[in-house]
PDB file of C-alpha atoms and ligand atoms in Angstrom:
ATOM      1  CA  UNK A   5       0.000   0.000   0.000  1.00 45.00           C
ATOM      2  CA  UNK A   6       1.224   3.490  -0.762  1.00 44.00           C
ATOM      3  CA  UNK A   7       0.468   7.155  -0.380  1.00 48.00           C
ATOM      4  CA  UNK A   8      -2.255   8.735  -2.531  1.00 55.00           C
ATOM      5  CA  UNK A   9      -2.983  12.095  -4.213  1.00 64.00           C
ATOM      6  CA  UNK A  10      -6.256  13.594  -5.250  1.00 62.00           C
ATOM      7  CA  UNK A  11      -6.605  16.248  -7.952  1.00 61.00           C
ATOM      8  CA  UNK A  12      -9.752  18.288  -8.545  1.00 59.00           C
ATOM      9  CA  UNK A  13     -10.534  19.907 -11.894  1.00 53.00           C
ATOM     10  CA  UNK A  14     -13.563  21.219 -13.786  1.00 48.00           C
ATOM     11  CA  UNK A  15     -13.001  19.231 -16.982  1.00 46.00           C
ATOM     12  CA  UNK A  16     -11.306  15.999 -18.015  1.00 49.00           C
ATOM     13  CA  UNK A  17      -9.059  18.044 -20.360  1.00 43.00           C
ATOM     14  CA  UNK A  18      -7.008  16.811 -23.282  1.00 39.00           C
ATOM     15  CA  UNK A  19      -6.771  13.275 -21.925  1.00 40.00           C
ATOM     16  CA  UNK A  20     -10.414  12.809 -22.914  1.00 39.00           C
ATOM     17  CA  UNK A  21      -9.692  12.834 -26.675  1.00 43.00           C
ATOM     18  CA  UNK A  22     -10.153   9.501 -28.452  1.00 48.00           C
ATOM     19  CA  UNK A  23      -9.342   6.080 -27.040  1.00 57.00           C
ATOM     20  CA  UNK A  24      -5.662   5.896 -26.314  1.00 71.00           C
ATOM     21  CA  UNK A  25      -3.460   2.828 -26.244  1.00 76.00           C
ATOM     22  CA  UNK A  26      -1.970   3.326 -22.805  1.00 78.00           C
ATOM     23  CA  UNK A  27       0.514   0.575 -23.535  1.00 74.00           C
ATOM     24  CA  UNK A  28       1.833   2.231 -26.725  1.00 76.00           C
ATOM     25  CA  UNK A  29       5.154   3.369 -25.232  1.00 72.00           C
ATOM     26  CA  UNK A  30       5.934  -0.294 -24.580  1.00 70.00           C
ATOM     27  CA  UNK A  31       6.997   0.392 -20.958  1.00 69.00           C
ATOM     28  CA  UNK A  32       4.287  -1.716 -19.300  1.00 71.00           C
ATOM     29  CA  UNK A  33       4.484  -4.386 -22.007  1.00 70.00           C
ATOM     30  CA  UNK A  34       8.218  -4.860 -21.394  1.00 69.00           C
ATOM     31  CA  UNK A  35       7.856  -5.585 -17.701  1.00 70.00           C
ATOM     32  CA  UNK A  36       4.349  -7.081 -17.756  1.00 70.00           C
ATOM     33  CA  UNK A  37       5.566 -10.652 -17.410  1.00 67.00           C
ATOM     34  CA  UNK A  38       7.580  -9.619 -14.369  1.00 68.00           C
ATOM     35  CA  UNK A  39       4.737  -7.546 -12.922  1.00 67.00           C
ATOM     36  CA  UNK A  40       2.193 -10.355 -13.100  1.00 68.00           C
ATOM     37  CA  UNK A  41       4.618 -12.671 -11.343  1.00 61.00           C
ATOM     38  CA  UNK A  42       5.339 -16.306 -11.794  1.00 62.00           C
ATOM     39  CA  UNK A  43       2.859 -17.611 -14.377  1.00 66.00           C
ATOM     40  CA  UNK A  44       2.064 -20.726 -12.380  1.00 69.00           C
ATOM     41  CA  UNK A  45       1.366 -18.920  -9.131  1.00 67.00           C
ATOM     42  CA  UNK A  46      -0.733 -16.314 -10.924  1.00 68.00           C
ATOM     43  CA  UNK A  47      -2.845 -18.707 -12.898  1.00 70.00           C
ATOM     44  CA  UNK A  48      -3.204 -21.095  -9.971  1.00 77.00           C
ATOM     45  CA  UNK A  49      -5.120 -18.340  -8.180  1.00 72.00           C
ATOM     46  CA  UNK A  50      -7.939 -18.442 -10.631  1.00 79.00           C
ATOM     47  CA  UNK A  51      -7.339 -21.569 -12.679  1.00 85.00           C
ATOM     48  CA  UNK A  52      -9.654 -23.609 -10.500  1.00 88.00           C
ATOM     49  CA  UNK A  53     -12.356 -20.964 -10.609  1.00 92.00           C
ATOM     50  CA  UNK A  54     -12.130 -20.018 -14.275  1.00 94.00           C
ATOM     51  CA  UNK A  55     -11.332 -23.374 -15.837  1.00 95.00           C
ATOM     52  CA  UNK A  56     -13.698 -25.120 -13.413  1.00 94.00           C
ATOM     53  CA  UNK A  57     -16.578 -22.806 -14.270  1.00 96.00           C
ATOM     54  CA  UNK A  58     -15.975 -22.924 -18.040  1.00 97.00           C
ATOM     55  CA  UNK A  59     -15.719 -26.728 -18.077  1.00 97.00           C
ATOM     56  CA  UNK A  60     -18.722 -27.183 -15.795  1.00 96.00           C
ATOM     57  CA  UNK A  61     -20.767 -25.014 -18.190  1.00 96.00           C
ATOM     58  CA  UNK A  62     -19.581 -26.992 -21.219  1.00 97.00           C
ATOM     59  CA  UNK A  63     -17.767 -23.978 -22.735  1.00 98.00           C
ATOM     60  CA  UNK A  64     -15.360 -24.807 -25.544  1.00 98.00           C
ATOM     61  CA  UNK A  65     -14.900 -21.662 -27.618  1.00 98.00           C
ATOM     62  CA  UNK A  66     -13.626 -18.660 -25.694  1.00 98.00           C
ATOM     63  CA  UNK A  67     -13.062 -15.049 -26.718  1.00 98.00           C
ATOM     64  CA  UNK A  68     -10.452 -13.232 -24.591  1.00 98.00           C
ATOM     65  CA  UNK A  69     -11.108  -9.560 -25.323  1.00 98.00           C
ATOM     66  CA  UNK A  70      -8.171  -8.202 -23.287  1.00 98.00           C
ATOM     67  CA  UNK A  71      -5.515 -10.782 -23.959  1.00 97.00           C
ATOM     68  CA  UNK A  72      -2.563  -8.425 -23.432  1.00 95.00           C
ATOM     69  CA  UNK A  73       0.587 -10.544 -23.515  1.00 92.00           C
ATOM     70  CA  UNK A  74      -1.648 -13.625 -23.602  1.00 94.00           C
ATOM     71  CA  UNK A  75      -1.501 -14.962 -20.062  1.00 90.00           C
ATOM     72  CA  UNK A  76      -5.153 -16.036 -19.716  1.00 93.00           C
ATOM     73  CA  UNK A  77      -5.459 -17.177 -23.336  1.00 96.00           C
ATOM     74  CA  UNK A  78      -2.357 -19.364 -23.047  1.00 95.00           C
ATOM     75  CA  UNK A  79      -3.651 -20.963 -19.858  1.00 93.00           C
ATOM     76  CA  UNK A  80      -6.967 -21.734 -21.593  1.00 96.00           C
ATOM     77  CA  UNK A  81      -5.235 -23.141 -24.692  1.00 97.00           C
ATOM     78  CA  UNK A  82      -3.149 -25.384 -22.445  1.00 95.00           C
ATOM     79  CA  UNK A  83      -6.394 -26.522 -20.796  1.00 95.00           C
ATOM     80  CA  UNK A  84      -7.857 -27.595 -24.145  1.00 96.00           C
ATOM     81  CA  UNK A  85     -10.114 -24.637 -25.017  1.00 98.00           C
ATOM     82  CA  UNK A  86     -10.342 -23.109 -28.474  1.00 98.00           C
ATOM     83  CA  UNK A  87      -9.363 -19.459 -28.067  1.00 98.00           C
ATOM     84  CA  UNK A  88      -9.703 -16.240 -30.050  1.00 98.00           C
ATOM     85  CA  UNK A  89      -7.782 -13.362 -28.478  1.00 98.00           C
ATOM     86  CA  UNK A  90      -8.001  -9.648 -29.114  1.00 98.00           C
ATOM     87  CA  UNK A  91      -6.397  -6.552 -27.699  1.00 97.00           C
ATOM     88  CA  UNK A  92      -6.052  -2.927 -28.793  1.00 96.00           C
ATOM     89  CA  UNK A  93      -2.321  -2.720 -28.112  1.00 94.00           C
ATOM     90  CA  UNK A  94       0.136  -4.087 -30.651  1.00 93.00           C
ATOM     91  CA  UNK A  95       2.880  -3.603 -28.054  1.00 91.00           C
ATOM     92  CA  UNK A  96       1.110  -6.112 -25.782  1.00 92.00           C
ATOM     93  CA  UNK A  97       0.022  -8.415 -28.620  1.00 96.00           C
ATOM     94  CA  UNK A  98       3.640  -8.729 -29.727  1.00 94.00           C
ATOM     95  CA  UNK A  99       4.319 -11.063 -26.788  1.00 93.00           C
ATOM     96  CA  UNK A 100       1.202 -13.184 -27.452  1.00 96.00           C
ATOM     97  CA  UNK A 101       2.150 -13.473 -31.133  1.00 97.00           C
ATOM     98  CA  UNK A 102       5.682 -14.510 -30.194  1.00 96.00           C
ATOM     99  CA  UNK A 103       4.368 -17.296 -27.942  1.00 96.00           C
ATOM    100  CA  UNK A 104       2.007 -18.422 -30.694  1.00 97.00           C
ATOM    101  CA  UNK A 105       4.913 -18.605 -33.144  1.00 98.00           C
ATOM    102  CA  UNK A 106       7.179 -20.451 -30.691  1.00 97.00           C
ATOM    103  CA  UNK A 107       4.490 -23.062 -30.012  1.00 97.00           C
ATOM    104  CA  UNK A 108       3.010 -23.282 -33.518  1.00 97.00           C
ATOM    105  CA  UNK A 109       3.716 -27.019 -33.708  1.00 97.00           C
ATOM    106  CA  UNK A 110       1.147 -27.602 -30.935  1.00 97.00           C
ATOM    107  CA  UNK A 111      -2.255 -27.915 -32.646  1.00 96.00           C
ATOM    108  CA  UNK A 112      -4.060 -25.610 -30.178  1.00 96.00           C
ATOM    109  CA  UNK A 113      -1.495 -22.843 -30.733  1.00 97.00           C
ATOM    110  CA  UNK A 114      -1.539 -23.313 -34.494  1.00 97.00           C
ATOM    111  CA  UNK A 115      -5.314 -22.660 -34.427  1.00 97.00           C
ATOM    112  CA  UNK A 116      -5.034 -19.730 -31.986  1.00 98.00           C
ATOM    113  CA  UNK A 117      -6.520 -16.605 -33.624  1.00 98.00           C
ATOM    114  CA  UNK A 118      -5.072 -13.285 -32.426  1.00 98.00           C
ATOM    115  CA  UNK A 119      -6.532  -9.981 -33.678  1.00 96.00           C
ATOM    116  CA  UNK A 120      -5.943  -6.329 -32.927  1.00 96.00           C
ATOM    117  CA  UNK A 121      -9.339  -4.790 -32.057  1.00 97.00           C
ATOM    118  CA  UNK A 122     -10.941  -2.160 -29.884  1.00 97.00           C
ATOM    119  CA  UNK A 123     -13.969  -3.003 -27.715  1.00 98.00           C
ATOM    120  CA  UNK A 124     -15.890   0.041 -28.924  1.00 97.00           C
ATOM    121  CA  UNK A 125     -15.986  -1.428 -32.473  1.00 96.00           C
ATOM    122  CA  UNK A 126     -15.388  -5.017 -31.460  1.00 98.00           C
ATOM    123  CA  UNK A 127     -18.325  -6.780 -33.072  1.00 97.00           C
ATOM    124  CA  UNK A 128     -17.832  -5.086 -36.455  1.00 96.00           C
ATOM    125  CA  UNK A 129     -14.087  -5.736 -36.327  1.00 95.00           C
ATOM    126  CA  UNK A 130     -14.297  -9.472 -35.638  1.00 97.00           C
ATOM    127  CA  UNK A 131     -17.758 -10.394 -36.957  1.00 96.00           C
ATOM    128  CA  UNK A 132     -16.250 -13.037 -39.253  1.00 95.00           C
ATOM    129  CA  UNK A 133     -14.872 -15.035 -36.295  1.00 97.00           C
ATOM    130  CA  UNK A 134     -17.904 -14.571 -34.001  1.00 97.00           C
ATOM    131  CA  UNK A 135     -20.129 -16.937 -35.987  1.00 94.00           C
ATOM    132  CA  UNK A 136     -23.055 -18.026 -33.766  1.00 94.00           C
ATOM    133  CA  UNK A 137     -21.313 -16.546 -30.748  1.00 97.00           C
ATOM    134  CA  UNK A 138     -18.711 -17.707 -28.248  1.00 98.00           C
ATOM    135  CA  UNK A 139     -19.488 -20.004 -25.334  1.00 98.00           C
ATOM    136  CA  UNK A 140     -17.773 -17.432 -23.134  1.00 98.00           C
ATOM    137  CA  UNK A 141     -16.197 -14.001 -23.411  1.00 98.00           C
ATOM    138  CA  UNK A 142     -13.602 -13.063 -20.800  1.00 98.00           C
ATOM    139  CA  UNK A 143     -12.295  -9.600 -19.938  1.00 98.00           C
ATOM    140  CA  UNK A 144      -9.997 -10.040 -16.944  1.00 96.00           C
ATOM    141  CA  UNK A 145      -7.128  -8.396 -15.096  1.00 93.00           C
ATOM    142  CA  UNK A 146      -8.854  -5.016 -14.436  1.00 95.00           C
ATOM    143  CA  UNK A 147      -8.720  -4.391 -18.178  1.00 97.00           C
ATOM    144  CA  UNK A 148     -12.196  -2.950 -18.764  1.00 98.00           C
ATOM    145  CA  UNK A 149     -11.488  -0.022 -16.435  1.00 97.00           C
ATOM    146  CA  UNK A 150      -8.982   1.253 -19.028  1.00 95.00           C
ATOM    147  CA  UNK A 151     -11.946   2.448 -21.058  1.00 97.00           C
ATOM    148  CA  UNK A 152     -12.512   5.958 -19.723  1.00 94.00           C
ATOM    149  CA  UNK A 153     -15.706   7.979 -19.717  1.00 93.00           C
ATOM    150  CA  UNK A 154     -14.861  10.473 -22.457  1.00 89.00           C
ATOM    151  CA  UNK A 155     -18.397  11.906 -22.765  1.00 91.00           C
ATOM    152  CA  UNK A 156     -19.438  11.915 -19.090  1.00 90.00           C
ATOM    153  CA  UNK A 157     -22.337   9.489 -19.651  1.00 93.00           C
ATOM    154  CA  UNK A 158     -20.451   6.162 -19.888  1.00 95.00           C
ATOM    155  CA  UNK A 159     -21.757   5.660 -23.444  1.00 96.00           C
ATOM    156  CA  UNK A 160     -18.540   4.052 -24.729  1.00 97.00           C
ATOM    157  CA  UNK A 161     -18.414   1.644 -21.798  1.00 98.00           C
ATOM    158  CA  UNK A 162     -22.029   0.609 -22.445  1.00 97.00           C
ATOM    159  CA  UNK A 163     -21.251   0.278 -26.169  1.00 97.00           C
ATOM    160  CA  UNK A 164     -18.282  -1.964 -25.374  1.00 98.00           C
ATOM    161  CA  UNK A 165     -20.410  -4.136 -23.057  1.00 98.00           C
ATOM    162  CA  UNK A 166     -23.070  -4.391 -25.767  1.00 98.00           C
ATOM    163  CA  UNK A 167     -20.385  -5.541 -28.187  1.00 98.00           C
ATOM    164  CA  UNK A 168     -19.328  -8.209 -25.691  1.00 98.00           C
ATOM    165  CA  UNK A 169     -22.994  -9.255 -25.427  1.00 98.00           C
ATOM    166  CA  UNK A 170     -23.201  -9.642 -29.216  1.00 97.00           C
ATOM    167  CA  UNK A 171     -20.158 -11.917 -29.162  1.00 98.00           C
ATOM    168  CA  UNK A 172     -21.689 -14.286 -26.550  1.00 98.00           C
ATOM    169  CA  UNK A 173     -24.028 -16.994 -27.818  1.00 97.00           C
ATOM    170  CA  UNK A 174     -27.478 -17.309 -26.158  1.00 97.00           C
ATOM    171  CA  UNK A 175     -26.944 -19.119 -22.847  1.00 97.00           C
ATOM    172  CA  UNK A 176     -23.214 -18.271 -22.959  1.00 98.00           C
ATOM    173  CA  UNK A 177     -21.181 -16.354 -20.378  1.00 98.00           C
ATOM    174  CA  UNK A 178     -19.383 -13.066 -19.907  1.00 98.00           C
ATOM    175  CA  UNK A 179     -16.724 -12.977 -17.194  1.00 98.00           C
ATOM    176  CA  UNK A 180     -15.569  -9.448 -16.472  1.00 98.00           C
ATOM    177  CA  UNK A 181     -13.728  -7.977 -13.512  1.00 97.00           C
ATOM    178  CA  UNK A 182     -12.555  -4.712 -12.018  1.00 97.00           C
ATOM    179  CA  UNK A 183     -10.598  -3.655  -9.000  1.00 95.00           C
ATOM    180  CA  UNK A 184     -12.601  -2.722  -5.911  1.00 96.00           C
ATOM    181  CA  UNK A 185     -12.739   0.984  -6.775  1.00 96.00           C
ATOM    182  CA  UNK A 186     -15.241   1.662  -3.984  1.00 96.00           C
ATOM    183  CA  UNK A 187     -12.501   0.684  -1.566  1.00 95.00           C
ATOM    184  CA  UNK A 188      -9.796   2.563  -3.523  1.00 93.00           C
ATOM    185  CA  UNK A 189     -11.988   5.703  -3.413  1.00 91.00           C
ATOM    186  CA  UNK A 190     -12.648   5.265   0.309  1.00 91.00           C
ATOM    187  CA  UNK A 191      -9.059   4.587   1.330  1.00 91.00           C
ATOM    188  CA  UNK A 192      -7.039   6.287  -1.446  1.00 89.00           C
ATOM    189  CA  UNK A 193      -4.910   3.140  -1.643  1.00 89.00           C
ATOM    190  CA  UNK A 194      -4.390   0.255  -4.093  1.00 88.00           C
ATOM    191  CA  UNK A 195      -3.178  -3.169  -3.050  1.00 81.00           C
ATOM    192  CA  UNK A 196       0.118  -3.928  -4.810  1.00 74.00           C
ATOM    193  CA  UNK A 197      -0.314  -7.696  -4.307  1.00 73.00           C
ATOM    194  CA  UNK A 198      -3.610  -9.259  -5.333  1.00 77.00           C
ATOM    195  CA  UNK A 199      -5.137 -12.338  -7.003  1.00 77.00           C
ATOM    196  CA  UNK A 200      -3.678 -11.463 -10.407  1.00 75.00           C
ATOM    197  CA  UNK A 201      -0.541  -9.525  -9.691  1.00 71.00           C
ATOM    198  CA  UNK A 202       1.487 -11.271  -7.068  1.00 65.00           C
ATOM    199  CA  UNK A 203       4.988 -10.657  -8.293  1.00 64.00           C
ATOM    200  CA  UNK A 204       7.706 -10.432  -5.683  1.00 66.00           C
ATOM    201  CA  UNK A 205       9.110  -7.559  -7.775  1.00 68.00           C
ATOM    202  CA  UNK A 206       6.260  -5.023  -7.428  1.00 65.00           C
ATOM    203  CA  UNK A 207       7.459  -2.626  -4.777  1.00 68.00           C
ATOM    204  CA  UNK A 208       4.906   0.150  -4.913  1.00 77.00           C
ATOM    205  CA  UNK A 209       1.705   1.395  -6.560  1.00 84.00           C
ATOM    206  CA  UNK A 210       1.032   5.099  -6.057  1.00 90.00           C
ATOM    207  CA  UNK A 211      -2.645   6.030  -6.365  1.00 93.00           C
ATOM    208  CA  UNK A 212      -3.891   9.388  -7.668  1.00 91.00           C
ATOM    209  CA  UNK A 213      -7.568  10.240  -8.107  1.00 91.00           C
ATOM    210  CA  UNK A 214      -8.848  12.922 -10.471  1.00 91.00           C
ATOM    211  CA  UNK A 215     -12.176  14.519  -9.543  1.00 90.00           C
ATOM    212  CA  UNK A 216     -14.205  16.435 -12.121  1.00 87.00           C
ATOM    213  CA  UNK A 217     -17.136  18.434 -10.766  1.00 85.00           C
ATOM    214  CA  UNK A 218     -16.783  16.534  -7.482  1.00 86.00           C
ATOM    215  CA  UNK A 219     -17.047  13.143  -9.215  1.00 88.00           C
ATOM    216  CA  UNK A 220     -14.098  10.702  -9.341  1.00 91.00           C
ATOM    217  CA  UNK A 221     -13.435  10.095 -13.059  1.00 92.00           C
ATOM    218  CA  UNK A 222      -9.873   8.819 -13.267  1.00 93.00           C
ATOM    219  CA  UNK A 223      -7.583   6.762 -11.088  1.00 94.00           C
ATOM    220  CA  UNK A 224      -3.933   6.858 -12.079  1.00 92.00           C
ATOM    221  CA  UNK A 225      -1.678   4.126 -10.770  1.00 89.00           C
ATOM    222  CA  UNK A 226       2.080   4.630 -10.869  1.00 88.00           C
ATOM    223  CA  UNK A 227       3.720   1.242 -10.694  1.00 83.00           C
ATOM    224  CA  UNK A 228       7.254   0.789  -9.424  1.00 79.00           C
ATOM    225  CA  UNK A 229       8.804  -2.569 -10.236  1.00 77.00           C
ATOM    226  CA  UNK A 230      12.181  -3.619  -8.878  1.00 75.00           C
ATOM    227  CA  UNK A 231      13.564  -5.926 -11.562  1.00 69.00           C
ATOM    228  CA  UNK A 232      17.046  -6.332 -10.157  1.00 69.00           C
ATOM    229  CA  UNK A 233      16.369  -9.890  -8.998  1.00 63.00           C
ATOM    230  CA  UNK A 234      14.252 -10.971 -12.010  1.00 61.00           C
ATOM    231  CA  UNK A 235      15.600 -14.009 -13.810  1.00 58.00           C
ATOM    232  CA  UNK A 236      17.808 -13.519 -16.880  1.00 51.00           C
ATOM    233  CA  UNK A 237      15.235 -14.740 -19.407  1.00 51.00           C
ATOM    234  CA  UNK A 238      12.820 -11.991 -18.374  1.00 52.00           C
ATOM    235  CA  UNK A 239      15.541  -9.368 -17.967  1.00 51.00           C
ATOM    236  CA  UNK A 240      16.560  -9.905 -21.607  1.00 51.00           C
ATOM    237  CA  UNK A 241      13.553  -7.799 -22.629  1.00 51.00           C
ATOM    238  CA  UNK A 242      14.528  -4.944 -20.386  1.00 52.00           C
ATOM    239  CA  UNK A 243      17.352  -2.400 -20.233  1.00 53.00           C
ATOM    240  CA  UNK A 244      19.904  -2.280 -17.429  1.00 52.00           C
ATOM    241  CA  UNK A 245      17.816  -0.161 -15.060  1.00 61.00           C
ATOM    242  CA  UNK A 246      16.929  -2.061 -11.944  1.00 67.00           C
ATOM    243  CA  UNK A 247      13.799  -0.037 -11.236  1.00 67.00           C
ATOM    244  CA  UNK A 248      11.110   0.120 -13.900  1.00 76.00           C
ATOM    245  CA  UNK A 249       8.215   2.554 -13.690  1.00 78.00           C
ATOM    246  CA  UNK A 250       5.034   2.780 -15.692  1.00 81.00           C
ATOM    247  CA  UNK A 251       1.746   4.619 -15.330  1.00 86.00           C
ATOM    248  CA  UNK A 252      -1.747   3.380 -16.218  1.00 88.00           C
ATOM    249  CA  UNK A 253      -5.097   5.134 -15.835  1.00 92.00           C
ATOM    250  CA  UNK A 254      -8.483   3.639 -15.073  1.00 95.00           C
ATOM    251  CA  UNK A 255     -12.112   4.627 -14.753  1.00 97.00           C
ATOM    252  CA  UNK A 256     -13.133   4.034 -11.119  1.00 97.00           C
ATOM    253  CA  UNK A 257     -16.173   1.789 -11.553  1.00 98.00           C
ATOM    254  CA  UNK A 258     -18.522   1.892  -8.593  1.00 97.00           C
ATOM    255  CA  UNK A 259     -19.910  -1.597  -8.064  1.00 98.00           C
ATOM    256  CA  UNK A 260     -23.549  -0.461  -8.032  1.00 97.00           C
ATOM    257  CA  UNK A 261     -23.206   1.500 -11.289  1.00 97.00           C
ATOM    258  CA  UNK A 262     -21.239  -1.273 -12.985  1.00 98.00           C
ATOM    259  CA  UNK A 263     -23.996  -3.776 -12.159  1.00 98.00           C
ATOM    260  CA  UNK A 264     -26.536  -1.387 -13.690  1.00 97.00           C
ATOM    261  CA  UNK A 265     -24.452  -1.098 -16.898  1.00 97.00           C
ATOM    262  CA  UNK A 266     -24.291  -4.884 -17.157  1.00 98.00           C
ATOM    263  CA  UNK A 267     -28.082  -5.113 -16.777  1.00 97.00           C
ATOM    264  CA  UNK A 268     -28.546  -2.436 -19.419  1.00 96.00           C
ATOM    265  CA  UNK A 269     -26.302  -4.326 -21.843  1.00 97.00           C
ATOM    266  CA  UNK A 270     -27.525  -7.890 -21.237  1.00 97.00           C
ATOM    267  CA  UNK A 271     -31.174  -7.196 -20.323  1.00 96.00           C
ATOM    268  CA  UNK A 272     -33.223  -8.206 -17.288  1.00 93.00           C
ATOM    269  CA  UNK A 273     -33.552 -11.834 -18.424  1.00 95.00           C
ATOM    270  CA  UNK A 274     -29.838 -12.486 -18.127  1.00 97.00           C
ATOM    271  CA  UNK A 275     -28.484 -14.033 -14.909  1.00 97.00           C
ATOM    272  CA  UNK A 276     -25.945 -12.086 -12.885  1.00 97.00           C
ATOM    273  CA  UNK A 277     -23.548 -13.486 -10.310  1.00 97.00           C
ATOM    274  CA  UNK A 278     -20.845 -11.652  -8.391  1.00 97.00           C
ATOM    275  CA  UNK A 279     -17.637 -12.935  -6.775  1.00 97.00           C
ATOM    276  CA  UNK A 280     -14.915 -11.240  -4.734  1.00 96.00           C
ATOM    277  CA  UNK A 281     -11.376 -12.417  -5.500  1.00 93.00           C
ATOM    278  CA  UNK A 282     -12.962 -15.548  -7.066  1.00 92.00           C
ATOM    279  CA  UNK A 283     -14.827 -16.406  -3.875  1.00 92.00           C
ATOM    280  CA  UNK A 284     -18.525 -16.075  -3.010  1.00 94.00           C
ATOM    281  CA  UNK A 285     -18.993 -12.608  -1.473  1.00 94.00           C
ATOM    282  CA  UNK A 286     -19.943 -13.998   1.942  1.00 94.00           C
ATOM    283  CA  UNK A 287     -16.498 -15.619   2.193  1.00 94.00           C
ATOM    284  CA  UNK A 288     -14.509 -12.444   1.736  1.00 92.00           C
ATOM    285  CA  UNK A 289     -14.503  -9.230   3.697  1.00 92.00           C
ATOM    286  CA  UNK A 290     -13.078  -6.546   1.368  1.00 94.00           C
ATOM    287  CA  UNK A 291     -12.047  -8.075  -1.976  1.00 95.00           C
ATOM    288  CA  UNK A 292      -9.372  -6.442  -4.144  1.00 93.00           C
ATOM    289  CA  UNK A 293     -11.298  -7.501  -7.275  1.00 94.00           C
ATOM    290  CA  UNK A 294     -14.924  -8.018  -8.194  1.00 97.00           C
ATOM    291  CA  UNK A 295     -15.632 -10.673 -10.839  1.00 97.00           C
ATOM    292  CA  UNK A 296     -19.014 -10.556 -12.564  1.00 98.00           C
ATOM    293  CA  UNK A 297     -20.369 -13.655 -14.280  1.00 98.00           C
ATOM    294  CA  UNK A 298     -23.276 -12.923 -16.621  1.00 98.00           C
ATOM    295  CA  UNK A 299     -25.259 -15.629 -18.365  1.00 98.00           C
ATOM    296  CA  UNK A 300     -26.882 -14.305 -21.524  1.00 98.00           C
ATOM    297  CA  UNK A 301     -30.570 -15.138 -21.868  1.00 96.00           C
ATOM    298  CA  UNK A 302     -31.357 -18.072 -24.145  1.00 93.00           C
ATOM    299  CA  UNK A 303     -34.406 -16.230 -25.427  1.00 83.00           C
ATOM    300  CA  UNK A 304     -33.709 -13.885 -28.323  1.00 65.00           C
ATOM    301  CA  UNK A 305     -36.200 -10.968 -28.399  1.00 57.00           C
TER     302      UNK A 305
HETATM  303  C1  LIG B 483      -4.226  -4.846 -17.620  1.00 75.24           C
HETATM  304  S1  LIG B 483      -3.899  -5.467 -19.235  1.00 75.24           S
HETATM  305  C2  LIG B 483      -4.477  -7.081 -18.928  1.00 75.24           C
HETATM  306  C3  LIG B 483      -4.048  -8.106 -19.860  1.00 75.24           C
HETATM  307  C4  LIG B 483      -4.343  -9.523 -19.397  1.00 75.24           C
HETATM  308  N1  LIG B 483      -5.765  -9.835 -19.419  1.00 75.24           N
HETATM  309  C5  LIG B 483      -3.778  -9.717 -18.015  1.00 75.24           C
HETATM  310  O1  LIG B 483      -4.543  -9.807 -17.044  1.00 75.24           O
HETATM  311  O2  LIG B 483      -2.551  -9.772 -17.893  1.00 75.24           O
HETATM  312  C6  LIG B 483      -5.212  -4.665 -20.060  1.00 75.24           C
HETATM  313  C7  LIG B 483      -5.268  -4.887 -21.537  1.00 75.24           C
HETATM  314  O3  LIG B 483      -6.474  -4.300 -22.019  1.00 75.24           O
HETATM  315  C8  LIG B 483      -6.201  -3.750 -23.298  1.00 75.24           C
HETATM  316  N2  LIG B 483      -7.193  -2.715 -23.607  1.00 75.24           N
HETATM  317  C9  LIG B 483      -7.403  -1.542 -22.954  1.00 75.24           C
HETATM  318  N3  LIG B 483      -8.384  -0.849 -23.546  1.00 75.24           N
HETATM  319  C10 LIG B 483      -8.801  -1.585 -24.606  1.00 75.24           C
HETATM  320  C11 LIG B 483      -9.808  -1.397 -25.595  1.00 75.24           C
HETATM  321  N4  LIG B 483     -10.574  -0.280 -25.611  1.00 75.24           N
HETATM  322  N5  LIG B 483      -9.982  -2.360 -26.528  1.00 75.24           N
HETATM  323  C12 LIG B 483      -9.215  -3.501 -26.518  1.00 75.24           C
HETATM  324  N6  LIG B 483      -8.238  -3.733 -25.585  1.00 75.24           N
HETATM  325  C13 LIG B 483      -8.038  -2.783 -24.652  1.00 75.24           C
HETATM  326  C14 LIG B 483      -4.814  -3.173 -23.156  1.00 75.24           C
HETATM  327  O4  LIG B 483      -4.195  -2.956 -24.413  1.00 75.24           O
HETATM  328  C15 LIG B 483      -4.121  -4.201 -22.280  1.00 75.24           C
HETATM  329  O5  LIG B 483      -3.393  -5.152 -23.009  1.00 75.24           O
END
């Protein structure tokens, strides 16, 4: 946990123009594998939950809409799922594409489809691979919160969720998560170790909150990663500096409002379940992450 800042302004300013690739400078992409920690210990945290749920529901074809460097997609491919992965950042996709190339002799990796796409135009961009819809769409790792509220009415976030809905087949699932921004807003702090990011190298996350007209609209996290003791294979990607810093910004989703957006996008006949750090809510006091599981209605209106 680290110190926090809060900034108050009357408008969102220049940062509100367009949808930016926050990973475009390549800084986060370079150290992402170190930040997320040992792949096994990270995936173990949610492997049982995610793989268990997908298998129990008979899901076979999965769309990972925020694949980043490919961590979740690769785990699912290794578990026997058919995976299509998309992301808006070519700097992040570069690492997924490299893994695909290195493992192209494995049938699952040879069939792995990776596309560059933005959630706001997602359905139009990948319509040809959607077919009758995916058994499940996943958007994990606090990714969705990268989509800011550029117009002050959350219209792009709703549009993105509606695109996810169009990619799910009737009776299929959406799994989407976000950090516990209610708690971040209340405490001004962000946990540096959590269910996804448990690297021994993350030393600090500094939290800044931007308020516009008294409303929190942007949380900026400054990550400080000490890579001096990272193993050589991972250090090969990085320069000699032992401390790596990168900054990412997020929209602070309030749980109540996020649930309403999901209802708006999937309709009242969908089924909505909520977990905290992959556990039922009654088993966890203050989760770092909320994970929403939405089952799309089988009835098409
Ligand atoms: C926090 S990373 C998570 C990646 C991966 N799921 C993980 O947990 O390691 C978030 C990813 O979301 C992607 N992203 C952000 N906004 C996006 C958008 N509007 N459309 C598509 N991808 C987006 C970023 O490029 C980035 O790779």
